Coordinates of C-alpha atoms (C1' of nucleotides) in Angstrom, one line a residue:
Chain W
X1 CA 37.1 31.1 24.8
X2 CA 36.4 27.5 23.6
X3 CA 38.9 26.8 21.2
X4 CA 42.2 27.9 20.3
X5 CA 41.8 30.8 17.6
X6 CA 44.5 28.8 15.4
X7 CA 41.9 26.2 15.2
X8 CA 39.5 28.4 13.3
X9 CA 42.1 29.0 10.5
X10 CA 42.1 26.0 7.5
X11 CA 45.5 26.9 6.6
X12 CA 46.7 25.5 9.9
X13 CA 43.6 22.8 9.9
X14 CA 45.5 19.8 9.6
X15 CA 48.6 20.5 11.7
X16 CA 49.8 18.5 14.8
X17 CA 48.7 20.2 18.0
X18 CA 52.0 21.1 19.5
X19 CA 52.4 23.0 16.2
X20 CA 49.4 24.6 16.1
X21 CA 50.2 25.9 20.1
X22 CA 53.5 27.4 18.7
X23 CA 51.1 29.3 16.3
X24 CA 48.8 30.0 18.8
X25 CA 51.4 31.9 21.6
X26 CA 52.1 34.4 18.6
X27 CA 48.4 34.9 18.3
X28 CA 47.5 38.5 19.9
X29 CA 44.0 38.9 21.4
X30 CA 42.1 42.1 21.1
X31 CA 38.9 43.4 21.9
X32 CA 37.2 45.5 19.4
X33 CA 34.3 48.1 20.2
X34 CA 31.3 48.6 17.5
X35 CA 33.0 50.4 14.7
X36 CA 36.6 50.4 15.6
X37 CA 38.9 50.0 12.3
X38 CA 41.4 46.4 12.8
X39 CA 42.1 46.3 9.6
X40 CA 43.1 49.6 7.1
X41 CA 45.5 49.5 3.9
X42 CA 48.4 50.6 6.4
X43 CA 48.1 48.0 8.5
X44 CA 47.7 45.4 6.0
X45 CA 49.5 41.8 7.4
X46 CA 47.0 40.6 9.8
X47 CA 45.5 37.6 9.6
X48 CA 42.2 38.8 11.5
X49 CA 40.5 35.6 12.9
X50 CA 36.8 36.9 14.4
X51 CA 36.6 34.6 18.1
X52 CA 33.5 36.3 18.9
X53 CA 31.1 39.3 17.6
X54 CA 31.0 40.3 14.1
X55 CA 32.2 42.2 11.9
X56 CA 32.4 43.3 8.1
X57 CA 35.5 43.4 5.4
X58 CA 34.9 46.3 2.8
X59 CA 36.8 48.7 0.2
X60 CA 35.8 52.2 -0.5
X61 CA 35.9 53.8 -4.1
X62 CA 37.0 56.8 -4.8
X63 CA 33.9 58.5 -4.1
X64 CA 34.9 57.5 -0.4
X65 CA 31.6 54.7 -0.5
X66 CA 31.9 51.7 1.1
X67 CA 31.5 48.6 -0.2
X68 CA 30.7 45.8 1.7
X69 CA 32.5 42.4 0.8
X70 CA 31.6 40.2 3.1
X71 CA 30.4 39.9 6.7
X72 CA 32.4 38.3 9.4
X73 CA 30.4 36.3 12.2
X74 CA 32.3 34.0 15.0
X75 CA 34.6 31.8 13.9
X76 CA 35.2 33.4 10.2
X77 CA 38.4 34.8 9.6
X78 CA 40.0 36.5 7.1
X79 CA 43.4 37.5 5.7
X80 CA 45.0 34.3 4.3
X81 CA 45.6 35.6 1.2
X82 CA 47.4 38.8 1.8
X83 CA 49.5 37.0 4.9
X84 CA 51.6 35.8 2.4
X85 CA 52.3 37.3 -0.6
X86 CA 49.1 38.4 -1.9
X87 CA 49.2 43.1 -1.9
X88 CA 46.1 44.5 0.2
X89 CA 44.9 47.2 -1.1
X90 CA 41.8 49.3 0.0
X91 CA 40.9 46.6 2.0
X92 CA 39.3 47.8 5.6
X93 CA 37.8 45.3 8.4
X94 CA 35.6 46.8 11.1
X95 CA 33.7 45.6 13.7
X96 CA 30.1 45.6 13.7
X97 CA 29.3 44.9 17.4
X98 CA 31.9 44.3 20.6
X99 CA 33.9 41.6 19.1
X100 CA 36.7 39.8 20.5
X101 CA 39.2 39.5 17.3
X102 CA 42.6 37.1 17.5
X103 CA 45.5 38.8 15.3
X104 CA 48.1 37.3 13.9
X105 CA 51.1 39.2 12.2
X106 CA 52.7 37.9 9.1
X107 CA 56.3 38.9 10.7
X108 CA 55.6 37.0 13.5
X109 CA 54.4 34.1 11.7
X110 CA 57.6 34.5 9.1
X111 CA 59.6 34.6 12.3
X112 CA 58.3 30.9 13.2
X113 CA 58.9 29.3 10.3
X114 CA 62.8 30.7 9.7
X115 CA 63.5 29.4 13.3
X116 CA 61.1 26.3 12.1
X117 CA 61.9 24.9 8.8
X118 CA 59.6 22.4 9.6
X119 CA 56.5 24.7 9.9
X120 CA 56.4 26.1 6.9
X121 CA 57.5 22.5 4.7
X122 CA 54.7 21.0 6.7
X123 CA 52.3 24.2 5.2
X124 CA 53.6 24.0 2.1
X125 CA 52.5 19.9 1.6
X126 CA 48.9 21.0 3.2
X127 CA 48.8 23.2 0.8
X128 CA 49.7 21.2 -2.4
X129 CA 47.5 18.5 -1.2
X130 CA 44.8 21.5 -1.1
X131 CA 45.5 22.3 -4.9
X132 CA 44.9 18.8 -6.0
X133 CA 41.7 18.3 -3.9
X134 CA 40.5 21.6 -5.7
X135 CA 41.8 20.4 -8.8
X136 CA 39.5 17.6 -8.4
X137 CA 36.5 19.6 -7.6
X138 CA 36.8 21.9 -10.7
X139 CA 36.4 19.1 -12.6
X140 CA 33.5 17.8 -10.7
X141 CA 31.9 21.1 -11.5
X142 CA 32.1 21.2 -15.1
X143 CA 30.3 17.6 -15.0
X144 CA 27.4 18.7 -17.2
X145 CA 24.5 17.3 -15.3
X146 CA 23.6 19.0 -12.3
X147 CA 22.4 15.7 -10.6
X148 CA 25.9 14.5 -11.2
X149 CA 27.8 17.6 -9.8
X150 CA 25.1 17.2 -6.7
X151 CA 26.2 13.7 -5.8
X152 CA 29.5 13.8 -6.4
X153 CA 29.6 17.3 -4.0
X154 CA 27.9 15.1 -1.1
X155 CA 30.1 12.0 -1.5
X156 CA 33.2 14.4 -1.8
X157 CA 31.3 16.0 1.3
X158 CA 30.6 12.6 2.8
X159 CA 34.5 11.7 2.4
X160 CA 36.0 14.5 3.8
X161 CA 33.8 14.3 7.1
X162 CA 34.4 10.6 7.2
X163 CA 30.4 10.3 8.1
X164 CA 27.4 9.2 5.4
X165 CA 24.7 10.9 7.4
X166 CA 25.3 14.7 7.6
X167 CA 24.0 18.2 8.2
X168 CA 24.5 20.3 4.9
X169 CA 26.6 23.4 6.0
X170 CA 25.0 25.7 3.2
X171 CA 21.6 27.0 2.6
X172 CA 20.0 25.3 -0.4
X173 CA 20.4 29.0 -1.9
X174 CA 24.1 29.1 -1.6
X175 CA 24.7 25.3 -2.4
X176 CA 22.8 25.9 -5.5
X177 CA 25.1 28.6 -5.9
X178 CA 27.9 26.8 -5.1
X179 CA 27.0 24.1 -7.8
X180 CA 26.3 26.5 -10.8
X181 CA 22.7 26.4 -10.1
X182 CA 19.7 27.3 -9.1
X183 CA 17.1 26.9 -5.5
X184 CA 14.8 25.4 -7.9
X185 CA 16.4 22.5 -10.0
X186 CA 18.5 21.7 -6.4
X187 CA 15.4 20.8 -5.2
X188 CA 14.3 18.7 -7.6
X189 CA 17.6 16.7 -8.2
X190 CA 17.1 16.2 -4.3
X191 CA 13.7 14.7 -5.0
X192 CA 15.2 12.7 -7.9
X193 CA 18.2 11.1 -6.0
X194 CA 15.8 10.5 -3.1
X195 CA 13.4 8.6 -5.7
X196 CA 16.5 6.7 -7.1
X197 CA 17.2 5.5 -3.5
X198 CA 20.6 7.3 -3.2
X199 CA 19.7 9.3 -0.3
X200 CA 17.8 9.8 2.7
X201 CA 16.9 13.6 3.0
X202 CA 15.1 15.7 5.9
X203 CA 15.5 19.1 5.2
X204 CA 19.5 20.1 5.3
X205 CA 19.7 16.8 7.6
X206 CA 21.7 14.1 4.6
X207 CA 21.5 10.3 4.8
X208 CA 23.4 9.0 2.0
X209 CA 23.4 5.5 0.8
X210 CA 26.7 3.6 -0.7
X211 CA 26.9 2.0 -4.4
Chain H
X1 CA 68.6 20.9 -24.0
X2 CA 67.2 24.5 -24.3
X3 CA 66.0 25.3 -21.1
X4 CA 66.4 24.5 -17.6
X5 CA 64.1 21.4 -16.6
X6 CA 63.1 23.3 -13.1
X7 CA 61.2 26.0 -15.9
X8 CA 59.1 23.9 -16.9
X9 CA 57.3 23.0 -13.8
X10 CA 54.6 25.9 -12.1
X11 CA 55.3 25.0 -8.8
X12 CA 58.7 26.5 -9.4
X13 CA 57.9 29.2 -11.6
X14 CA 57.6 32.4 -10.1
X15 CA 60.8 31.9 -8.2
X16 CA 63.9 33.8 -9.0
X17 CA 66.5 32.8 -11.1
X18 CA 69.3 32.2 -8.5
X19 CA 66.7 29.9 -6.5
X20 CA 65.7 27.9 -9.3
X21 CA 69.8 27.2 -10.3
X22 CA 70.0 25.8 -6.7
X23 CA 66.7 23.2 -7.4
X24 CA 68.1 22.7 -10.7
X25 CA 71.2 21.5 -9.2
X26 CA 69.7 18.7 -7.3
X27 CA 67.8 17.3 -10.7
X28 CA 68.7 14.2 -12.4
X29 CA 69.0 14.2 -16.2
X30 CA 68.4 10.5 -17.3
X31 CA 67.8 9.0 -20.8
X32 CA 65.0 6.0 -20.9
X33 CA 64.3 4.0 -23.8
X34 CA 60.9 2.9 -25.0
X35 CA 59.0 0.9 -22.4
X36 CA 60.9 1.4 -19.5
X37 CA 59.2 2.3 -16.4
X38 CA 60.1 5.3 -14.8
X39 CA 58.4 4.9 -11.6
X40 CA 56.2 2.7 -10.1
X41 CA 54.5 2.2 -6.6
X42 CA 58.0 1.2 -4.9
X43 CA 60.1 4.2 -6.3
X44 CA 57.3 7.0 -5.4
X45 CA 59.3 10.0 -4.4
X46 CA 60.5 11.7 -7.6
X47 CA 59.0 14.7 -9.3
X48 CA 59.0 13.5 -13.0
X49 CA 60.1 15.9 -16.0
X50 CA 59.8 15.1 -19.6
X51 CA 62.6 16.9 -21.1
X52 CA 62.4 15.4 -24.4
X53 CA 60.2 12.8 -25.8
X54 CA 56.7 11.0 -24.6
X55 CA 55.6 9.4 -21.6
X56 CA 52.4 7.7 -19.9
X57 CA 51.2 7.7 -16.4
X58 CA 48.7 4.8 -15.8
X59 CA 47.2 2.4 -13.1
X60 CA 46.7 -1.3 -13.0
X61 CA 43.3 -2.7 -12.1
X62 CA 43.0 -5.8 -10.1
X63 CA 42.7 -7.3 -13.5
X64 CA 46.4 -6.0 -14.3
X65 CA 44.5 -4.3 -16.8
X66 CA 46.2 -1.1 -18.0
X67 CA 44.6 2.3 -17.4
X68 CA 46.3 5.4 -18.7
X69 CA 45.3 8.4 -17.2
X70 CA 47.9 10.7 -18.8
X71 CA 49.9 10.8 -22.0
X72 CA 52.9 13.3 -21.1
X73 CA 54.9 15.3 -24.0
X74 CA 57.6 17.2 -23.9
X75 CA 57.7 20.0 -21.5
X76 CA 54.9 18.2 -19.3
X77 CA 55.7 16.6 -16.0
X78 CA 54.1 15.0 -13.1
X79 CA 54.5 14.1 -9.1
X80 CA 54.0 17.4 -7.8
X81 CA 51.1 16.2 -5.7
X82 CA 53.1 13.5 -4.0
X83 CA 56.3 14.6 -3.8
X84 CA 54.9 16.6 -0.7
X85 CA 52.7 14.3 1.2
X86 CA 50.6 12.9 -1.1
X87 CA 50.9 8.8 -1.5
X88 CA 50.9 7.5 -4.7
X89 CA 50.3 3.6 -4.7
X90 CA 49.5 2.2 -8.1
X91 CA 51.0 4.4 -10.3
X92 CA 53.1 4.1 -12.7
X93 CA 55.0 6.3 -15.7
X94 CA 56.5 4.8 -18.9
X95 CA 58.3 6.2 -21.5
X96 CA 56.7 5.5 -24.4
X97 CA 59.7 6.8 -26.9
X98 CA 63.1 7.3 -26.2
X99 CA 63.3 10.4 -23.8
X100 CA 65.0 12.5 -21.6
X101 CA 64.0 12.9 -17.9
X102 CA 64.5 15.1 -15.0
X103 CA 64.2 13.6 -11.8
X104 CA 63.7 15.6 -9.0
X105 CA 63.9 13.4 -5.3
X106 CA 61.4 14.3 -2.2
X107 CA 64.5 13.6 -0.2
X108 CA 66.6 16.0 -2.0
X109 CA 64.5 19.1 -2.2
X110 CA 63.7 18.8 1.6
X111 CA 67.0 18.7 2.3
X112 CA 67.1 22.0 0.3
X113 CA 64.1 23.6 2.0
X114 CA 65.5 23.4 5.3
X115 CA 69.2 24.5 4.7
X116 CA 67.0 27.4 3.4
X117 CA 64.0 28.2 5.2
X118 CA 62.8 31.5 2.9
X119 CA 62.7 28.3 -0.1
X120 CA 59.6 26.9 1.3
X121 CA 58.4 30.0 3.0
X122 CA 58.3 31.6 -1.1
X123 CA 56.7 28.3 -2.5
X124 CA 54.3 28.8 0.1
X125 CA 53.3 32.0 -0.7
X126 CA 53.5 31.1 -4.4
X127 CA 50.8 28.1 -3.8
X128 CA 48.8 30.2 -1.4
X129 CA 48.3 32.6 -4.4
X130 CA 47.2 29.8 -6.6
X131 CA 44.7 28.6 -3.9
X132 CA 42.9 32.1 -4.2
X133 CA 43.3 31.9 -8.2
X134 CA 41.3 28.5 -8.5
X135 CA 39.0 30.0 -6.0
X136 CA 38.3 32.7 -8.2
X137 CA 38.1 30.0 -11.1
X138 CA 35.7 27.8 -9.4
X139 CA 33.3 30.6 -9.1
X140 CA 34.0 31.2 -12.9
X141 CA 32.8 27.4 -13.8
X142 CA 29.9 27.8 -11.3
X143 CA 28.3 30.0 -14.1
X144 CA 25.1 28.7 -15.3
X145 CA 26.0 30.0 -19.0
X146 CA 28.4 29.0 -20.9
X147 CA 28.8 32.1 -22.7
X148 CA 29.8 33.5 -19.4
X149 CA 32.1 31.0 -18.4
X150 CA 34.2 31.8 -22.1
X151 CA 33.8 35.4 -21.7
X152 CA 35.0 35.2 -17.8
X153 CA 37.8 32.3 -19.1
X154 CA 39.2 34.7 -21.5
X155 CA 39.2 37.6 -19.5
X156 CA 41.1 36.1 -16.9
X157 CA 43.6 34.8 -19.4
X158 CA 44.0 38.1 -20.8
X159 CA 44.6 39.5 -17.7
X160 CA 46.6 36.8 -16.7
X161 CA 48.9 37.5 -19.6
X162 CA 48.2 41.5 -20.1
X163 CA 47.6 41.6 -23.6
X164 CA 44.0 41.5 -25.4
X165 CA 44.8 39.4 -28.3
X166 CA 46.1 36.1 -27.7
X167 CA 45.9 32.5 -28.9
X168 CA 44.1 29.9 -26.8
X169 CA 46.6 27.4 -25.4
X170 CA 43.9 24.7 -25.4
X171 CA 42.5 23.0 -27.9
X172 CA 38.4 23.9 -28.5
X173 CA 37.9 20.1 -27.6
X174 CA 40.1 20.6 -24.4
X175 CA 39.2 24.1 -23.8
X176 CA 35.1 22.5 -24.4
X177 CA 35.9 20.0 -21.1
X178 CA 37.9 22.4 -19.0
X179 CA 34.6 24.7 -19.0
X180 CA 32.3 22.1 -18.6
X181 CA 30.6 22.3 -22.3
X182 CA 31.3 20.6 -25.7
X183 CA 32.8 21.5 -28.6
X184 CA 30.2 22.0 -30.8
X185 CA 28.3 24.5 -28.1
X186 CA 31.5 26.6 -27.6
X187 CA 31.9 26.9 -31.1
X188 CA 28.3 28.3 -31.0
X189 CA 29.3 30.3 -28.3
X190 CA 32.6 32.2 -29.6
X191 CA 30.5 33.1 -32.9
X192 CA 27.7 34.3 -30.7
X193 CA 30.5 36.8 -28.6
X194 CA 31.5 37.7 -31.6
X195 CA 28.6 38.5 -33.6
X196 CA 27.8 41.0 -30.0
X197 CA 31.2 42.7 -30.6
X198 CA 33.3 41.3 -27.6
X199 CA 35.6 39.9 -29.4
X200 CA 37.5 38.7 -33.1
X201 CA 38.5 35.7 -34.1
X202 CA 40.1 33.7 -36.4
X203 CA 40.4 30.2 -35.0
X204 CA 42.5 29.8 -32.3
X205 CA 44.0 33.9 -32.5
X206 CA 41.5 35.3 -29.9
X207 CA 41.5 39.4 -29.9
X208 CA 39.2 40.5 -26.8
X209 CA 37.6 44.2 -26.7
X210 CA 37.3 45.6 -23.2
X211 CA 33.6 46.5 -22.0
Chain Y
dT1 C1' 49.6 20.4 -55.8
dA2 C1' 46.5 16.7 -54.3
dG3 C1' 44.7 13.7 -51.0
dG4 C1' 44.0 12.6 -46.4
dT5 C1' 43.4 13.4 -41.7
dG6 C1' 42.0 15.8 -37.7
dA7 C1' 39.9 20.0 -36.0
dC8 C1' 36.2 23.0 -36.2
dT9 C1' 31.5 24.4 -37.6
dT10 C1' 26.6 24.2 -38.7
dG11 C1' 22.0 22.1 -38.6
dA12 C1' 18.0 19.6 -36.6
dC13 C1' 16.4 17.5 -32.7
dT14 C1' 15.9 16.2 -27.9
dG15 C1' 16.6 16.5 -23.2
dT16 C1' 17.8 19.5 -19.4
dT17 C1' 17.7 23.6 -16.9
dA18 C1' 16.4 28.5 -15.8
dT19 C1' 12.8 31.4 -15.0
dC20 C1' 8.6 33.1 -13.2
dA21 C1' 4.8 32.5 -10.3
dA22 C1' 2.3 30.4 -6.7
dG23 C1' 2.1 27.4 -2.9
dA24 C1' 3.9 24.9 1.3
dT25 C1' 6.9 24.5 5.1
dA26 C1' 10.0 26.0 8.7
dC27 C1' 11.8 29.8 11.6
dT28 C1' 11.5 34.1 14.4
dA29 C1' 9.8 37.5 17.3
dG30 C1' 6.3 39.4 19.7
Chain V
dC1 C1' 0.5 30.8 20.1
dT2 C1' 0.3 33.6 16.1
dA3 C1' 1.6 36.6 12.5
dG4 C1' 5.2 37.5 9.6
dT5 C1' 9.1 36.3 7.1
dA6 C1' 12.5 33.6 4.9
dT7 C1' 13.3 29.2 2.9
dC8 C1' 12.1 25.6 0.3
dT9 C1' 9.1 23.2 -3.1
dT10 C1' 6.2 22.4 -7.2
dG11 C1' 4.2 23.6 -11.7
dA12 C1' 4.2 25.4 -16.4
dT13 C1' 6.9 27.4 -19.9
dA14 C1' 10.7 29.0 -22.6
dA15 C1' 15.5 29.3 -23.2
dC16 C1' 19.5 26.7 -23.4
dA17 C1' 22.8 23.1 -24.1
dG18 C1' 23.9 18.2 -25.5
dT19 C1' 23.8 14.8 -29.1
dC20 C1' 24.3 13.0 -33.6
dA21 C1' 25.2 13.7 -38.3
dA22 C1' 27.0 16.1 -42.1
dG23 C1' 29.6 19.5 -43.8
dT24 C1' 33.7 22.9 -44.1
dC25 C1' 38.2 24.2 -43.2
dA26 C1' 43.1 24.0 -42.1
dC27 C1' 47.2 21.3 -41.9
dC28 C1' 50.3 17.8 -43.0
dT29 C1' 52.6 14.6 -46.1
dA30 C1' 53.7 12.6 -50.5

DNA sequence: TAGGTGACTTGACTGTTATCAAGATACTAG
DNA sequence: CTAGTATCTTGATAACAGTCAAGTCACCTA
């Protein structure tokens, strides 16, 4: 394994190391065949982080279909929500292929942070800063001009990277998506803030220029 | 005063009674006159509640030129981003009546949080919750229609509050910004909802009928 | 009750964006 | 290397939303 499976999770994204290695011992690794069940509504209070294989995150209705929610490759995760808090209901996560999955239990992890005050304080501000940063973005998407909301996303994306030259991590699709749009006007807003001189653009591969 | 000042703020709400007497303990109740500054860049550590009365948060440009970014009325209050984390240079808060303010200290509710771990282990489940709320609201504004976005806004609200006829808690010009549109196309829009049978109306008095 | 103010609505017009269809370009597997 | 597929681009058109202006309605105060 490459990385630390704490290291895939963006709820612990920003903590020190030695924090994130106190996470990290409570972590339990598993390995999953093709079809075995790691998640079910009675064992609800993982937080299920995929270090290698795939695997897919469905419900099933009451005609006992199932219905898939999302797909899980290396490096997703999933669970954030209902470690704390959040109810999981009807929720199932099964592997689609030999996968080697890193669990984490919200008892353990509740454990941690009574022994650590610390911990979960130092969560908690990560968190709030979080809310404000998408705070922000909500209103960047109700900016009416999809030009605008397209600039300000790669300068907001520029920012958090700290770099103005960039590989966009979404297909054009799911960016348009992302923005309230569609394929089609994405790619001409590129071809417009590329003709204005605000941007270098190869494919996914982002050069931006300063103003 | 009518109600606790620690009500009034959402990062407290959902806690229980008993916990919020212990936060509302630690607040300061102070009475400013017009004009006087309530914080500024050197005292940058206090959550800010307006009681009673009217206050604005600003900035000073390089200029010293004034730049308010938020008038605050009674009930409304500010700091929550940086009394975890967050720095706040340049910022100031003036009352601009005679009011009453709560004053909540970084200091102080850390203090709090560690004598009592499960504090800041429940506000972080509380803002974890809100994190997968204004995910789910993102997607909302992502709409491409407006229509959409005001039938998917007031279902949520409903939800949110469990009853089908309500009344907006935004202005149309404020609710207009908040999904990205104007005024005059919302009005459009809630007359057009309304002419399909989704909902009645009679200004601000919203009654939603389920699909 | 009357007059005034701010909030909301309606209309006409313009600019922007979605949609559909066709073409170009990159990627993948054989 | 080539065929096949998915992704992206471009063009033409129609639907949609923003803007400005004028009007209506509700609410507050005198």
């Amino acid at each position: 394994m490459a990385d630390l499976c704490v290291n895939l999770v963006p709820l612990f994204n920003a903590l020190p190391q030695d924090e994130k290695m106190q996470i990290e011992k409570l972590v339990q690794h598993k390995n999953y065949q093709k079809g075995e069940v790691i998640i079910d509504p009675t064992i609800n209070d993982n937080l299920v982080i995929v270090a290698d294989g795939n695997a897919k995150q469905y419900t099933l209705d009451e005609d006992g279909y199932e219905n898939v929610l999302q797909i899980l490759h290396t490096g997703d995760y999933i669970g954030e929500d209902w470690l704390f808090g959040q109810e999981n209901i009807n929720n199932y996560v099964e592997a689609t292929e030999h996968s080697e999955i890193c669990l984490l239990k919200r008892q353990d992890l509740l454990k941690l942070m009574h022994k650590q005050p610390e911990l979960s304080i130092r969560l908690l501000e990560l968190n709030i800063v979080k809310v404000s940063e998408m705070q922000k973005q909500i209103h960047l998407l109700a900016l009416p001009k999809v030009e605008d909301r397209l600039l300000k996303y790669l300068q907001t994306y520029a920012d958090e990277i700290g770099k103005n030259n960039f590989t966009l991590p979404l297909k054009m699709k799911d960016l348009a998506l992302y923005l309230g749009t569609t394929p089609e006007t994405l790619s001409r807003k590129f071809a417009l803030l590329k003709k204005q001189g605000q941007l270098k653009r190869q494919l996914r591969r982002i050069e931006l220029f300063e103003n």
